[in-house]
JSON list of C-alpha atoms in Angstrom, two decimals:
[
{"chain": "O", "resi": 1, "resn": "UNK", "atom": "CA", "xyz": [0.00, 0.00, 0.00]},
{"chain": "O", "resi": 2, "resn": "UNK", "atom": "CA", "xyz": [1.43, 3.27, -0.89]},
{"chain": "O", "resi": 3, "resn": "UNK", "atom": "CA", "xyz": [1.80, 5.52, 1.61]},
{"chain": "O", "resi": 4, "resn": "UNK", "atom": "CA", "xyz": [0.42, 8.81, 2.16]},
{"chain": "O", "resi": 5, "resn": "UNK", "atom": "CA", "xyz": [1.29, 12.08, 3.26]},
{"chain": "O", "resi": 6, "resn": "UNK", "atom": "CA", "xyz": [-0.87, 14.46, 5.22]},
{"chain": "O", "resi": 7, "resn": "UNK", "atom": "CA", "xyz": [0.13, 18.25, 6.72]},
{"chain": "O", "resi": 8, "resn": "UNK", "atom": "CA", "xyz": [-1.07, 19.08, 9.87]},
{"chain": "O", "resi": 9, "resn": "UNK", "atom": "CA", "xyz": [-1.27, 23.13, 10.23]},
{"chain": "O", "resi": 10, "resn": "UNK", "atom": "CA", "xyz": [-2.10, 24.72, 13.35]},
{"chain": "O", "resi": 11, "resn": "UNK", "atom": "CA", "xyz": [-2.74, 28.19, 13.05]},
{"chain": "O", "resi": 12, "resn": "UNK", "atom": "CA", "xyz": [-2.67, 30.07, 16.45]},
{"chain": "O", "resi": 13, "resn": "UNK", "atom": "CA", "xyz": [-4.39, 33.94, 16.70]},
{"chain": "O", "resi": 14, "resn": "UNK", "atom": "CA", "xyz": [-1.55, 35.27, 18.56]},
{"chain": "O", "resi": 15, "resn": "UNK", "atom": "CA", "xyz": [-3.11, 38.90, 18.61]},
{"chain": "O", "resi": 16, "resn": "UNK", "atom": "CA", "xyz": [-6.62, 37.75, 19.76]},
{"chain": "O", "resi": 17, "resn": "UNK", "atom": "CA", "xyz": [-4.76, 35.15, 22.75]},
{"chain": "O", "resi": 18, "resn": "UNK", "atom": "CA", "xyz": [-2.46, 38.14, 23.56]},
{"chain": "O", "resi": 19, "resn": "UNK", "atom": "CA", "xyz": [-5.84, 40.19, 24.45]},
{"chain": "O", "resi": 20, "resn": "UNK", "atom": "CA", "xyz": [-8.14, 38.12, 25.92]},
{"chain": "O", "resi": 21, "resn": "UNK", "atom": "CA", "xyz": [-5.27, 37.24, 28.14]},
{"chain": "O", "resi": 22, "resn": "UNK", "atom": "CA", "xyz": [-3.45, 40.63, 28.75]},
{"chain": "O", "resi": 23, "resn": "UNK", "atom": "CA", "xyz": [-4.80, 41.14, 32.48]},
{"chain": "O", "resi": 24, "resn": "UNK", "atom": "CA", "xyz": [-2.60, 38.34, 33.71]},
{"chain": "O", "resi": 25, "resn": "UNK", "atom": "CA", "xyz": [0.93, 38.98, 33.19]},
{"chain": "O", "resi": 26, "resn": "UNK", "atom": "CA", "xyz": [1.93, 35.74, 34.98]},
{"chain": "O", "resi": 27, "resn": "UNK", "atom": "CA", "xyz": [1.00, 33.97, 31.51]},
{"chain": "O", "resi": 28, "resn": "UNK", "atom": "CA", "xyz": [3.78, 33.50, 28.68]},
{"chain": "O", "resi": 29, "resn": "UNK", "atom": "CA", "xyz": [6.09, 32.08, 30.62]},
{"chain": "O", "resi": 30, "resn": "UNK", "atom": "CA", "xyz": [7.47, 28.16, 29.62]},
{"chain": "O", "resi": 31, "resn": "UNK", "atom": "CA", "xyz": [5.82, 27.51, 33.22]},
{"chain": "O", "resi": 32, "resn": "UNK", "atom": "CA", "xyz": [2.94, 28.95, 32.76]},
{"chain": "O", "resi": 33, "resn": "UNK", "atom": "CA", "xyz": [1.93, 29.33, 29.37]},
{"chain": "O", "resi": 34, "resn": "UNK", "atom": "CA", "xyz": [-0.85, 30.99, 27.37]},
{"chain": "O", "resi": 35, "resn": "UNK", "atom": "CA", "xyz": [-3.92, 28.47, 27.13]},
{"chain": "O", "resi": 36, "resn": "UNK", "atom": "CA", "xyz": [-4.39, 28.81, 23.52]},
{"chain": "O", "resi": 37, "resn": "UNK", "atom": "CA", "xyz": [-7.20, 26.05, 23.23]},
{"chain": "O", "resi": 38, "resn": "UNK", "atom": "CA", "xyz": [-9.60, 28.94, 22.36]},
{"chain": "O", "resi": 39, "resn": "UNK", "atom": "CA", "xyz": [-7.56, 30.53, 19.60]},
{"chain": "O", "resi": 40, "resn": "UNK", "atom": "CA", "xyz": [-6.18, 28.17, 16.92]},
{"chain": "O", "resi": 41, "resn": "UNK", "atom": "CA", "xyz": [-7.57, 26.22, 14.61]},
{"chain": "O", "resi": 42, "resn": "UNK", "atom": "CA", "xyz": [-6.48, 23.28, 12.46]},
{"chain": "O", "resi": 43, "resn": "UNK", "atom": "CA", "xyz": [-5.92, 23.20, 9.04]},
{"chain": "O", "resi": 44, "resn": "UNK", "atom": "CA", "xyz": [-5.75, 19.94, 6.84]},
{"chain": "O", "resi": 45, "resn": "UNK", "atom": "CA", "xyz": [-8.04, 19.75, 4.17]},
{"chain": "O", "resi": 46, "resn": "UNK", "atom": "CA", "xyz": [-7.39, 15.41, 4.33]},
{"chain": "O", "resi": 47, "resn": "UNK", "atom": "CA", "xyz": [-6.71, 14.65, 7.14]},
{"chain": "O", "resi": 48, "resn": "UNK", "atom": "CA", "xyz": [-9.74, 12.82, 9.28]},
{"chain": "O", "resi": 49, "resn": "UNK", "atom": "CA", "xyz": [-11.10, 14.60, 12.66]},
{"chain": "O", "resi": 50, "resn": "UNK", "atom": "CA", "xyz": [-13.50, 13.71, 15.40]},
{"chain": "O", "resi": 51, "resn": "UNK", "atom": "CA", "xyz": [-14.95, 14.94, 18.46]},
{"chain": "O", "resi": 52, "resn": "UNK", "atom": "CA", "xyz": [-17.68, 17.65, 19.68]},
{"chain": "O", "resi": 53, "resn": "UNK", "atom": "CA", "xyz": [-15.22, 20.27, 18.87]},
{"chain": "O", "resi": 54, "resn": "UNK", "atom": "CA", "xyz": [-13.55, 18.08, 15.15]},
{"chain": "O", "resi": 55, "resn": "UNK", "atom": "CA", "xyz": [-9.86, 18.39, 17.45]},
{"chain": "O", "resi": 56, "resn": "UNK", "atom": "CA", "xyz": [-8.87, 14.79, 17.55]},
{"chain": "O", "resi": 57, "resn": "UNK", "atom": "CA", "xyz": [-7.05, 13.37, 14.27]},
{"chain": "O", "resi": 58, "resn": "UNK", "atom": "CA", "xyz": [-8.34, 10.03, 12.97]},
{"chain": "O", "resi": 59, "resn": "UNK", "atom": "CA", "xyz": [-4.84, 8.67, 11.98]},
{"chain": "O", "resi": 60, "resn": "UNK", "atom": "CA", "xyz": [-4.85, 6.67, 8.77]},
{"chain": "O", "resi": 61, "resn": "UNK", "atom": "CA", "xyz": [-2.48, 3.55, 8.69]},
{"chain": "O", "resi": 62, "resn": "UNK", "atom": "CA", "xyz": [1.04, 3.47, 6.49]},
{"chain": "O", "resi": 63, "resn": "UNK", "atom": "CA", "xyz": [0.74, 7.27, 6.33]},
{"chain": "O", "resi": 64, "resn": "UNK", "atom": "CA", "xyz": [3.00, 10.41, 7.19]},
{"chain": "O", "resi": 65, "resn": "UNK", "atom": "CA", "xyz": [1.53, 13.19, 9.14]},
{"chain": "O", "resi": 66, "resn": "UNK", "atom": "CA", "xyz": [3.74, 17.14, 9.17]},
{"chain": "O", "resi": 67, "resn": "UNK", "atom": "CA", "xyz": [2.45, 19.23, 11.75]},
{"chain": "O", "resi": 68, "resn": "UNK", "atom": "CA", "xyz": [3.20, 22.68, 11.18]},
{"chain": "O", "resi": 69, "resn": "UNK", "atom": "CA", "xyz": [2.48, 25.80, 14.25]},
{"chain": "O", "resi": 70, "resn": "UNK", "atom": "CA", "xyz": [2.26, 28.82, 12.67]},
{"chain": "O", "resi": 71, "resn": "UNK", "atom": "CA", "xyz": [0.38, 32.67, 13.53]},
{"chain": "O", "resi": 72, "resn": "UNK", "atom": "CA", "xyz": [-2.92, 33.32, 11.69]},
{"chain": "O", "resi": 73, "resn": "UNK", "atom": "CA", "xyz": [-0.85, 36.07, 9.57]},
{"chain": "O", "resi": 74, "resn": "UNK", "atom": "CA", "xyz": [1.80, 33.29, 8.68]},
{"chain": "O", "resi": 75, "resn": "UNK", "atom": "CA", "xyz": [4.59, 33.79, 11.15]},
{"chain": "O", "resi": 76, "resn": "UNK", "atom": "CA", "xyz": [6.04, 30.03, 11.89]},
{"chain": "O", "resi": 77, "resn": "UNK", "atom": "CA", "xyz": [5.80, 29.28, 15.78]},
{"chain": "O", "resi": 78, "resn": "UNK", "atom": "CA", "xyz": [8.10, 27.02, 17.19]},
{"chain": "O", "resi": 79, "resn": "UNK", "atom": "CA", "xyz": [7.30, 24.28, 18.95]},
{"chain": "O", "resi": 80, "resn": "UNK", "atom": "CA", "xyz": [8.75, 24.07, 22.38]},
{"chain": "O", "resi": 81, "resn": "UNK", "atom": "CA", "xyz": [10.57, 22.18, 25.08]},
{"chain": "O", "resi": 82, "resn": "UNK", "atom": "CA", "xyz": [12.69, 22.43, 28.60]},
{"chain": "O", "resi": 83, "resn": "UNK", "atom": "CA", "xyz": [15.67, 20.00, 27.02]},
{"chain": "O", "resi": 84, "resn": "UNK", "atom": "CA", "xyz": [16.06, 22.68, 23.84]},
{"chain": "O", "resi": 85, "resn": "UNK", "atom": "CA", "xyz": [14.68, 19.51, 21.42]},
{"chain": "O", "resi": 86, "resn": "UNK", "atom": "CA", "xyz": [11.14, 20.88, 20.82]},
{"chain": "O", "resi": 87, "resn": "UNK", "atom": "CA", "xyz": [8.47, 17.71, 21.65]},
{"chain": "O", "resi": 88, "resn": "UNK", "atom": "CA", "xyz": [5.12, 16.95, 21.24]},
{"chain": "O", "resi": 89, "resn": "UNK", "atom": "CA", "xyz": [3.17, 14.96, 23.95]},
{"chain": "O", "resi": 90, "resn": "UNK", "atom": "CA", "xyz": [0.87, 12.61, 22.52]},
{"chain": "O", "resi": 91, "resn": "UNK", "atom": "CA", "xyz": [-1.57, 10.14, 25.16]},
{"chain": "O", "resi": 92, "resn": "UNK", "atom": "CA", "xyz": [-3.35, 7.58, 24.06]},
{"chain": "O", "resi": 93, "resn": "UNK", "atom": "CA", "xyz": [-7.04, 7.14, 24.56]},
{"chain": "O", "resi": 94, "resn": "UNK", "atom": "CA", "xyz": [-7.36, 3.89, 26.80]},
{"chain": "O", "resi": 95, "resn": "UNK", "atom": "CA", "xyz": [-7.13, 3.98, 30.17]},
{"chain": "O", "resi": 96, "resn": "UNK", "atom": "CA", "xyz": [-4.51, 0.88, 29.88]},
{"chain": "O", "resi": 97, "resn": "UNK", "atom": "CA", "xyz": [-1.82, 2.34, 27.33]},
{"chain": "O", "resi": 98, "resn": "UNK", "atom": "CA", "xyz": [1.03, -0.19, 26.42]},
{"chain": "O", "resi": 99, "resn": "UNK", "atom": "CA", "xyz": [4.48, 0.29, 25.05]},
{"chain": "O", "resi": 100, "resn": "UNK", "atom": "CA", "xyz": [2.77, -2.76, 22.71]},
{"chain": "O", "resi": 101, "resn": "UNK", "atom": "CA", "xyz": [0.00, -0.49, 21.31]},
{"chain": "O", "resi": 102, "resn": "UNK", "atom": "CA", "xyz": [1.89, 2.48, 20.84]},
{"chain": "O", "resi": 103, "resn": "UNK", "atom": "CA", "xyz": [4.15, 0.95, 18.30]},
{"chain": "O", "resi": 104, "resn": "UNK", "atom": "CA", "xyz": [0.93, -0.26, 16.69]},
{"chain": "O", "resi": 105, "resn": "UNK", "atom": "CA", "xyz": [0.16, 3.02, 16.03]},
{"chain": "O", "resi": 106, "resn": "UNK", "atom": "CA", "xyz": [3.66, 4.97, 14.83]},
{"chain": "O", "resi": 107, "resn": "UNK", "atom": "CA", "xyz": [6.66, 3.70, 13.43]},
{"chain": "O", "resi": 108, "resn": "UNK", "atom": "CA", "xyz": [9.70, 3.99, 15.44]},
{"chain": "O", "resi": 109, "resn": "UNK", "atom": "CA", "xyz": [7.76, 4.97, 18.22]},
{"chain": "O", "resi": 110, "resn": "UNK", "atom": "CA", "xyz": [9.39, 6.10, 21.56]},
{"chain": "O", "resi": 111, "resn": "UNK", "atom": "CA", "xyz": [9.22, 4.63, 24.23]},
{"chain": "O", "resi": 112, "resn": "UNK", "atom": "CA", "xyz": [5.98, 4.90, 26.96]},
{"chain": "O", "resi": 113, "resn": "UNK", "atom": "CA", "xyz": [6.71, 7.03, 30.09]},
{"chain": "O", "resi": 114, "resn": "UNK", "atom": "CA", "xyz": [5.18, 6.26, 33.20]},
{"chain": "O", "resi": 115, "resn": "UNK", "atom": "CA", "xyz": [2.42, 8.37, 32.90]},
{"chain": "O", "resi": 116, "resn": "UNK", "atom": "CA", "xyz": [1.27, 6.49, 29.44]},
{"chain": "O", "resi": 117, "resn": "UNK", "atom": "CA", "xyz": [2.33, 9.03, 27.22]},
{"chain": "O", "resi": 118, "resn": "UNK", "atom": "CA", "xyz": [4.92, 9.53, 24.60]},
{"chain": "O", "resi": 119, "resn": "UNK", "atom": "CA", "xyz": [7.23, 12.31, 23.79]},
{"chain": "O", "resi": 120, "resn": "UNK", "atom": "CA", "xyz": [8.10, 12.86, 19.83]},
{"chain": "O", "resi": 121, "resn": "UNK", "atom": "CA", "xyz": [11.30, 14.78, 19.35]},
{"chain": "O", "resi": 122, "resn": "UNK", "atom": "CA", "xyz": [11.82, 17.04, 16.28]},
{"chain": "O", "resi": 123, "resn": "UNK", "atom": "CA", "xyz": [15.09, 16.42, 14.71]},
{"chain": "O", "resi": 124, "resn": "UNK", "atom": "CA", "xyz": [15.45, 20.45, 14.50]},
{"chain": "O", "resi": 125, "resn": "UNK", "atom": "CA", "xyz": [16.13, 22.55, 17.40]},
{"chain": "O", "resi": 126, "resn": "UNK", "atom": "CA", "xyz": [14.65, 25.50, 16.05]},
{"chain": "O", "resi": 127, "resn": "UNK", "atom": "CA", "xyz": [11.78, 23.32, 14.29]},
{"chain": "O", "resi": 128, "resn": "UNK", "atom": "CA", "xyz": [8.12, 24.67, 13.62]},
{"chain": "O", "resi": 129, "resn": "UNK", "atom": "CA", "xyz": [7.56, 21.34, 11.62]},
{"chain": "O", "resi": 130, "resn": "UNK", "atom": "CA", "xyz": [6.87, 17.40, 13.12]},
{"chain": "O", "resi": 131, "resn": "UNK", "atom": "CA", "xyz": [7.10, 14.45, 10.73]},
{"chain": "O", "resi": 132, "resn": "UNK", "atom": "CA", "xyz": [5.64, 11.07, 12.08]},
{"chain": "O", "resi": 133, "resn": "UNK", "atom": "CA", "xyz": [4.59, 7.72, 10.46]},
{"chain": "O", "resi": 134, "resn": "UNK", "atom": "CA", "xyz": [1.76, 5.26, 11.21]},
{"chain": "O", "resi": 135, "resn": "UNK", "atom": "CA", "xyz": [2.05, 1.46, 10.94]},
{"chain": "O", "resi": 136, "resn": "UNK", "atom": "CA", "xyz": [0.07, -0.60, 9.15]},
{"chain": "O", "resi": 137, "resn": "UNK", "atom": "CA", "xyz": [-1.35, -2.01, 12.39]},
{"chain": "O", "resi": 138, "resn": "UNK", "atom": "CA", "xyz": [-3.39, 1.31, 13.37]},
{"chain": "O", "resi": 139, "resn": "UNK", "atom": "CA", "xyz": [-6.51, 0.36, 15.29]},
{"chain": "O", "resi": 140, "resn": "UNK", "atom": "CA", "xyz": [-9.84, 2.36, 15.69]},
{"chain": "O", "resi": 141, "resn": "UNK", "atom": "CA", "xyz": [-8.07, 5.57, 14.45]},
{"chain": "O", "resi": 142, "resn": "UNK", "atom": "CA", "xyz": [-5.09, 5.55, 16.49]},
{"chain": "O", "resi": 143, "resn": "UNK", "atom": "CA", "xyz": [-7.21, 6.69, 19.32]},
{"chain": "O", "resi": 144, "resn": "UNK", "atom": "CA", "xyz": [-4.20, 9.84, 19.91]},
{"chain": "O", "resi": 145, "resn": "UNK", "atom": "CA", "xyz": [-4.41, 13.07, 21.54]},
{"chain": "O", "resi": 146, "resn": "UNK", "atom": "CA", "xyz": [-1.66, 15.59, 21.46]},
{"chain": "O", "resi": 147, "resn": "UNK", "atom": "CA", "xyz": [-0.65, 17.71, 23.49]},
{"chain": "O", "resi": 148, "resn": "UNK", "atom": "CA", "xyz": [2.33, 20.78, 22.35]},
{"chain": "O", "resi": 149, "resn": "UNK", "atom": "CA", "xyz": [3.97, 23.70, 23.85]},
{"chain": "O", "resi": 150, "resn": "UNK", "atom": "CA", "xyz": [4.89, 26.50, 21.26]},
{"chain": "O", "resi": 151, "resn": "UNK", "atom": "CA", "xyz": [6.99, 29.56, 21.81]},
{"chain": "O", "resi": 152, "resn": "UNK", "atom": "CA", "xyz": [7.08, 33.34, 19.95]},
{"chain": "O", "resi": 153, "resn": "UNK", "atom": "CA", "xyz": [7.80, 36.33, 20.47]},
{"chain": "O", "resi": 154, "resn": "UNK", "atom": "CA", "xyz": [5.44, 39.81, 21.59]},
{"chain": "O", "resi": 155, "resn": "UNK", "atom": "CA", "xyz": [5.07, 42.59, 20.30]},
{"chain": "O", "resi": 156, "resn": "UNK", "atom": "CA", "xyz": [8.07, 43.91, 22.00]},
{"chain": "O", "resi": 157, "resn": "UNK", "atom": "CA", "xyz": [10.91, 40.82, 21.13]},
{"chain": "O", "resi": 158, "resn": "UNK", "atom": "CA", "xyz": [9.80, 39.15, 24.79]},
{"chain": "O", "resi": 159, "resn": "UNK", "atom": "CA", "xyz": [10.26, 35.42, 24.07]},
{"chain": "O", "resi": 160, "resn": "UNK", "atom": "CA", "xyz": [6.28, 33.90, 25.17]},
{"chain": "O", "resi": 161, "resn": "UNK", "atom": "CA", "xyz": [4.86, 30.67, 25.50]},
{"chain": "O", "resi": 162, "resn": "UNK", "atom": "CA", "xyz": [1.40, 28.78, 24.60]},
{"chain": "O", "resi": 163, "resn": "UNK", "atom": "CA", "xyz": [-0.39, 25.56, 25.13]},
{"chain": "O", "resi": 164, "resn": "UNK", "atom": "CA", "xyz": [-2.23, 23.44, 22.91]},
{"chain": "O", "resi": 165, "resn": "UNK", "atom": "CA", "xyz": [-3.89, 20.59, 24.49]},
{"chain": "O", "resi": 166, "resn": "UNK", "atom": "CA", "xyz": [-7.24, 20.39, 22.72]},
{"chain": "O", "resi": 167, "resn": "UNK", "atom": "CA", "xyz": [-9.02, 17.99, 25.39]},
{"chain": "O", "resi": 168, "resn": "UNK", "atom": "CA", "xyz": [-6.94, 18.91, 28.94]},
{"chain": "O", "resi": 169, "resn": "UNK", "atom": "CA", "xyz": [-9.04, 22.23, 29.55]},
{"chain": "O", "resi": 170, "resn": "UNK", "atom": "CA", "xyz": [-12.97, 22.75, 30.13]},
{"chain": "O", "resi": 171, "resn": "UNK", "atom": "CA", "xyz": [-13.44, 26.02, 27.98]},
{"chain": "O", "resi": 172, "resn": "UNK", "atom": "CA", "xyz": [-16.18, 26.22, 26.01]},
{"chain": "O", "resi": 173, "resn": "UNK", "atom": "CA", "xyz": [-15.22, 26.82, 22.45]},
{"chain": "O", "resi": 174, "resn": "UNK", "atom": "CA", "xyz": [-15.07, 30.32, 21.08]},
{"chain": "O", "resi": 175, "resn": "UNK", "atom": "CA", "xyz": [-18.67, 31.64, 19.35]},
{"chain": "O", "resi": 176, "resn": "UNK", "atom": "CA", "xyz": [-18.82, 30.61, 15.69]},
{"chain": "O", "resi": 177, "resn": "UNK", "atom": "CA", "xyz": [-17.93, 34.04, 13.23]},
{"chain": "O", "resi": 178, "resn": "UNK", "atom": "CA", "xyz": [-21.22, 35.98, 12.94]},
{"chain": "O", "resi": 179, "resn": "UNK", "atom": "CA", "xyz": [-22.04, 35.21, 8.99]},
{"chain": "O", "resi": 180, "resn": "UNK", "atom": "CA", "xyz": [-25.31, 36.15, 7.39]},
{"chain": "O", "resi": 181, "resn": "UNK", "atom": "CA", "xyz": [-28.08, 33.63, 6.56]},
{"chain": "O", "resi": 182, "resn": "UNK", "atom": "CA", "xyz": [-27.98, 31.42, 3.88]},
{"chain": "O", "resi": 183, "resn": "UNK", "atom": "CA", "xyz": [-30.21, 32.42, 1.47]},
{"chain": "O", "resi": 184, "resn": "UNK", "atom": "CA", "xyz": [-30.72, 29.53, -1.19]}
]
């Protein structure tokens, strides 16, 4: 089976986070980042998605997934980490994760951590871009959530910090854009 290829964008509203958020200037920092589950969106036209708010990716088998974190006018993010190798979190969605079903899901998979959960290191220290690869063995979608720190800078040059964890907070989503009625 040939294998596919699928980007991942996440587009974060830097601007919009940066105001709702600008009251609390204990946010931004790599300990306590901005919560930016309200302001970013994903973008991949292919790519499957589930849930109440379409936030958890269906992973196909024998395929290659980029993620990309960029601003909503373009800027690449960064993706993050305390060890200078920028990671990704992903947990599985069992409550009995395995080191055996996690390399049913990606190729070269690393290995499980205490807590269930897997750390995917980008090959670039300065990377804005994640490259993984499913098995041929993916079950039930995969069943992944993912979890990613992302860093940029203010409007002043300050060096900030953001969360994306699309199922770890209670927020309600943002209100859909006000758009007029259809009119057939």
């Amino acid at each position: 089976m040939k294998s596919k290829t699928y980007q991942v964008s996440i587009r974060v509203y830097i601007d919009e986070m940066m105001a709702f958020y600008e009251d609390d200037p204990r946010l931004g920092t790599f300990e306590n980042p901005y919560k930016a589950d309200m302001f970013y969106e994903v973008l991949s036209p292919y790519a499957l998605f589930y849930g109440p708010l379409r936030n958890i990716l269906i992973f196909e088998e024998n395929s290659k997934y980029v993620w990309i974190v960029e601003s909503s006018d373009g800027k690449p993010l960064r993706f993050a980490s305390d060890n200078e190798v920028p990671e990704m979190d992903m947990e599985m969605i069992t409550d009995t994760p395995t080191e055996k079903k996690w390399k049913k899901v990606f190729k070269d998979a690393p290995q499980m951590q205490s807590n269930g959960k897997i750390k995917l290191k980008s090959k670039s220290k300065s990377s804005n871009a994640f490259s993984l690869e499913t098995t041929g063995d993916v079950k039930n979608g995969g069943r992944v959530k993912y979890t990613f720190l992302f860093e940029f800078e203010d409007v002043k040059g300050n060096l900030k910090y953001g969360i994306v964890d699309p199922v770890g907070d209670t927020y309600p989503p943002p209100p859909p854009p006000i758009t007029p009625p259809f009119v057939p």
